[in-house]
Amino acid sequence: MPATPLAQPSKRRLLGRVAAATLVLVAAAPVTVAHAASPSAGVSPTAVAPGGRVSLNLTGCGTKTALASSTAFGEVRLTPGNLEATTLVGGATVYGNATAGVYTVSFECGGSGGQRVTVALQVSPGGARGGLGGSVGTASPGLIALGGTLAAGALGTGVWILRRRSRTA
């Protein structure tokens, strides 16, 4: 019978451990739920020239609409980017007369009074690049000379071939 008293304290220890583990899980659950419900936002590109266009996205809102606003471009209504409305998207054109500097972009879930997230947008000095969409950088004089030489060589070769054909015909 001496084994019975030893079994009782182990059951108490087990119950104490289960109770402690349950308490830890219950205490951590609201933090996890609150963290999962907080929205996140982004602006792409993060640096733009006055007159340039930026894409705006917001995830984790739980609503089908949101607003993005900044003194760099005004107010923009974001709409669902997918069927589940987990991502809200929109676009904005930075004012052409915006001065260079860092601007705050505020995202608000569901409109006024909803959850709010802010991100930074850098407006760089200078105008928006045009032409080929800004995909071509500055060309050095050496590259321009090389391109001209290749074009002249191709033209000269074409003329030589055409003249040679006309003599043999």
Short mmCIF file of C-alpha atoms in Angstrom, two decimals:
data_model
loop_
_atom_site.label_atom_id
_atom_site.label_comp_id
_atom_site.label_asym_id
_atom_site.label_seq_id
_atom_site.Cartn_x
_atom_site.Cartn_y
_atom_site.Cartn_z
CA MET A 1 0.00 0.00 0.00
CA PRO A 2 2.88 2.45 0.26
CA ALA A 3 2.76 2.89 -3.55
CA THR A 4 -0.65 4.59 -3.44
CA PRO A 5 0.50 7.76 -1.60
CA LEU A 6 3.29 8.21 -4.18
CA ALA A 7 0.79 8.11 -7.07
CA GLN A 8 -1.29 10.94 -5.59
CA PRO A 9 1.47 13.63 -5.70
CA SER A 10 2.32 12.74 -9.32
CA LYS A 11 -1.33 13.24 -10.33
CA ARG A 12 -1.29 16.61 -8.60
CA ARG A 13 1.91 17.55 -10.39
CA LEU A 14 0.44 16.49 -13.71
CA LEU A 15 -2.71 18.53 -13.09
CA GLY A 16 -0.60 21.49 -12.04
CA ARG A 17 1.45 21.28 -15.23
CA VAL A 18 -1.66 21.00 -17.39
CA ALA A 19 -3.19 23.99 -15.63
CA ALA A 20 0.00 26.03 -16.10
CA ALA A 21 0.21 25.12 -19.79
CA THR A 22 -3.45 26.03 -20.28
CA LEU A 23 -2.90 29.37 -18.57
CA VAL A 24 0.06 30.13 -20.83
CA LEU A 25 -1.94 29.24 -23.96
CA VAL A 26 -4.95 31.32 -22.90
CA ALA A 27 -2.73 34.29 -22.08
CA ALA A 28 -0.93 34.10 -25.45
CA ALA A 29 -4.07 33.61 -27.59
CA PRO A 30 -5.29 37.24 -27.60
CA VAL A 31 -1.83 38.44 -28.59
CA THR A 32 -1.75 36.02 -31.52
CA VAL A 33 -5.27 36.95 -32.68
CA ALA A 34 -4.55 40.66 -32.37
CA HIS A 35 -1.30 40.28 -34.30
CA ALA A 36 -2.99 38.31 -37.10
CA ALA A 37 -5.74 40.95 -37.43
CA SER A 38 -3.40 43.92 -37.84
CA PRO A 39 -3.23 45.12 -41.44
CA SER A 40 -0.04 45.75 -43.40
CA ALA A 41 0.45 48.22 -46.24
CA GLY A 42 2.92 48.98 -48.99
CA VAL A 43 3.74 51.60 -51.61
CA SER A 44 5.62 50.69 -54.78
CA PRO A 45 7.97 52.20 -55.75
CA THR A 46 8.97 53.66 -52.40
CA ALA A 47 10.76 56.57 -54.14
CA VAL A 48 9.19 58.50 -57.01
CA ALA A 49 9.63 61.80 -58.82
CA PRO A 50 6.86 64.43 -58.92
CA GLY A 51 4.26 63.39 -61.50
CA GLY A 52 5.18 59.71 -61.10
CA ARG A 53 2.73 56.91 -60.37
CA VAL A 54 2.71 54.63 -57.32
CA SER A 55 0.86 51.38 -56.56
CA LEU A 56 -0.84 51.06 -53.19
CA ASN A 57 -1.72 47.76 -51.47
CA LEU A 58 -3.22 46.82 -48.14
CA THR A 59 -3.63 43.32 -46.65
CA GLY A 60 -5.29 42.01 -43.50
CA CYS A 61 -8.09 44.56 -43.32
CA GLY A 62 -11.09 42.24 -43.27
CA THR A 63 -13.09 44.80 -45.29
CA LYS A 64 -13.77 45.22 -48.99
CA THR A 65 -12.79 48.89 -49.14
CA ALA A 66 -10.14 51.14 -47.71
CA LEU A 67 -8.75 54.62 -48.19
CA ALA A 68 -5.17 55.71 -48.77
CA SER A 69 -4.30 59.36 -48.34
CA SER A 70 -1.22 61.55 -48.46
CA THR A 71 -0.34 65.16 -49.04
CA ALA A 72 1.73 63.85 -51.98
CA PHE A 73 -1.33 62.67 -53.97
CA GLY A 74 -4.60 63.24 -52.09
CA GLU A 75 -7.11 60.49 -51.27
CA VAL A 76 -7.52 57.19 -53.14
CA ARG A 77 -10.17 54.49 -52.63
CA LEU A 78 -8.69 50.98 -52.58
CA THR A 79 -10.67 48.06 -54.02
CA PRO A 80 -10.31 44.26 -53.76
CA GLY A 81 -7.42 42.83 -55.74
CA ASN A 82 -8.78 39.26 -55.52
CA LEU A 83 -12.09 37.47 -54.99
CA GLU A 84 -11.54 36.96 -51.26
CA ALA A 85 -10.79 40.68 -50.77
CA THR A 86 -7.73 39.80 -48.69
CA THR A 87 -5.69 42.39 -50.60
CA LEU A 88 -6.95 45.86 -51.42
CA VAL A 89 -5.19 47.73 -54.24
CA GLY A 90 -5.14 51.12 -55.89
CA GLY A 91 -2.90 53.58 -57.67
CA ALA A 92 -2.09 57.25 -57.34
CA THR A 93 -0.20 59.91 -59.26
CA VAL A 94 2.06 62.11 -57.16
CA TYR A 95 1.32 65.80 -57.68
CA GLY A 96 3.56 67.34 -60.33
CA ASN A 97 4.39 70.25 -58.03
CA ALA A 98 5.25 68.06 -55.00
CA THR A 99 8.47 69.09 -53.32
CA ALA A 100 11.22 66.58 -52.64
CA GLY A 101 11.02 64.89 -49.25
CA VAL A 102 9.41 62.09 -47.26
CA TYR A 103 5.60 61.95 -47.21
CA THR A 104 3.37 59.86 -44.96
CA VAL A 105 0.82 57.61 -46.67
CA SER A 106 -2.06 56.65 -44.34
CA PHE A 107 -4.14 53.56 -45.07
CA GLU A 108 -7.51 53.23 -43.31
CA CYS A 109 -9.51 49.99 -43.39
CA GLY A 110 -13.17 50.40 -44.34
CA GLY A 111 -12.98 54.19 -44.47
CA SER A 112 -13.09 56.70 -41.65
CA GLY A 113 -12.62 55.26 -38.16
CA GLY A 114 -11.17 51.90 -39.25
CA GLN A 115 -7.80 50.40 -38.42
CA ARG A 116 -4.95 52.62 -39.60
CA VAL A 117 -1.48 51.86 -41.00
CA THR A 118 1.09 54.41 -42.18
CA VAL A 119 4.08 54.00 -44.50
CA ALA A 120 6.62 56.43 -45.95
CA LEU A 121 6.90 57.62 -49.55
CA GLN A 122 10.04 59.37 -50.77
CA VAL A 123 9.50 62.05 -53.43
CA SER A 124 12.78 62.60 -55.28
CA PRO A 125 13.76 65.88 -56.90
CA GLY A 126 13.21 66.25 -60.65
CA GLY A 127 10.44 65.42 -63.06
CA ALA A 128 8.96 62.05 -63.89
CA ARG A 129 10.91 60.17 -66.53
CA GLY A 130 9.09 59.77 -69.80
CA GLY A 131 9.87 58.17 -73.12
CA LEU A 132 10.50 54.46 -72.69
CA GLY A 133 8.92 54.34 -69.25
CA GLY A 134 12.13 55.22 -67.50
CA SER A 135 13.67 51.88 -68.46
CA VAL A 136 16.63 53.46 -70.25
CA GLY A 137 19.22 55.24 -68.14
CA THR A 138 21.59 57.94 -69.28
CA ALA A 139 23.77 57.11 -72.28
CA SER A 140 27.45 57.95 -72.24
CA PRO A 141 29.14 59.55 -75.28
CA GLY A 142 31.06 56.30 -75.84
CA LEU A 143 27.85 54.28 -76.10
CA ILE A 144 26.34 56.82 -78.48
CA ALA A 145 29.46 56.69 -80.70
CA LEU A 146 29.43 52.87 -80.70
CA GLY A 147 25.75 52.79 -81.67
CA GLY A 148 26.32 55.30 -84.47
CA THR A 149 29.29 53.31 -85.78
CA LEU A 150 27.28 50.07 -85.82
CA ALA A 151 24.37 51.76 -87.62
CA ALA A 152 26.69 53.35 -90.22
CA GLY A 153 28.45 50.01 -90.76
CA ALA A 154 25.14 48.23 -91.31
CA LEU A 155 23.99 50.90 -93.74
CA GLY A 156 27.31 50.77 -95.66
CA THR A 157 27.17 46.99 -95.88
CA GLY A 158 23.61 47.13 -97.22
CA VAL A 159 24.57 49.68 -99.90
CA TRP A 160 27.62 47.61 -100.90
CA ILE A 161 25.51 44.44 -101.27
CA LEU A 162 22.86 46.24 -103.36
CA ARG A 163 25.48 47.82 -105.66
CA ARG A 164 27.23 44.50 -106.13
CA ARG A 165 23.95 42.81 -107.12
CA SER A 166 23.20 45.49 -109.68
CA ARG A 167 26.63 45.01 -111.40
CA THR A 168 26.20 41.24 -111.73
CA ALA A 169 22.65 41.40 -113.07
#
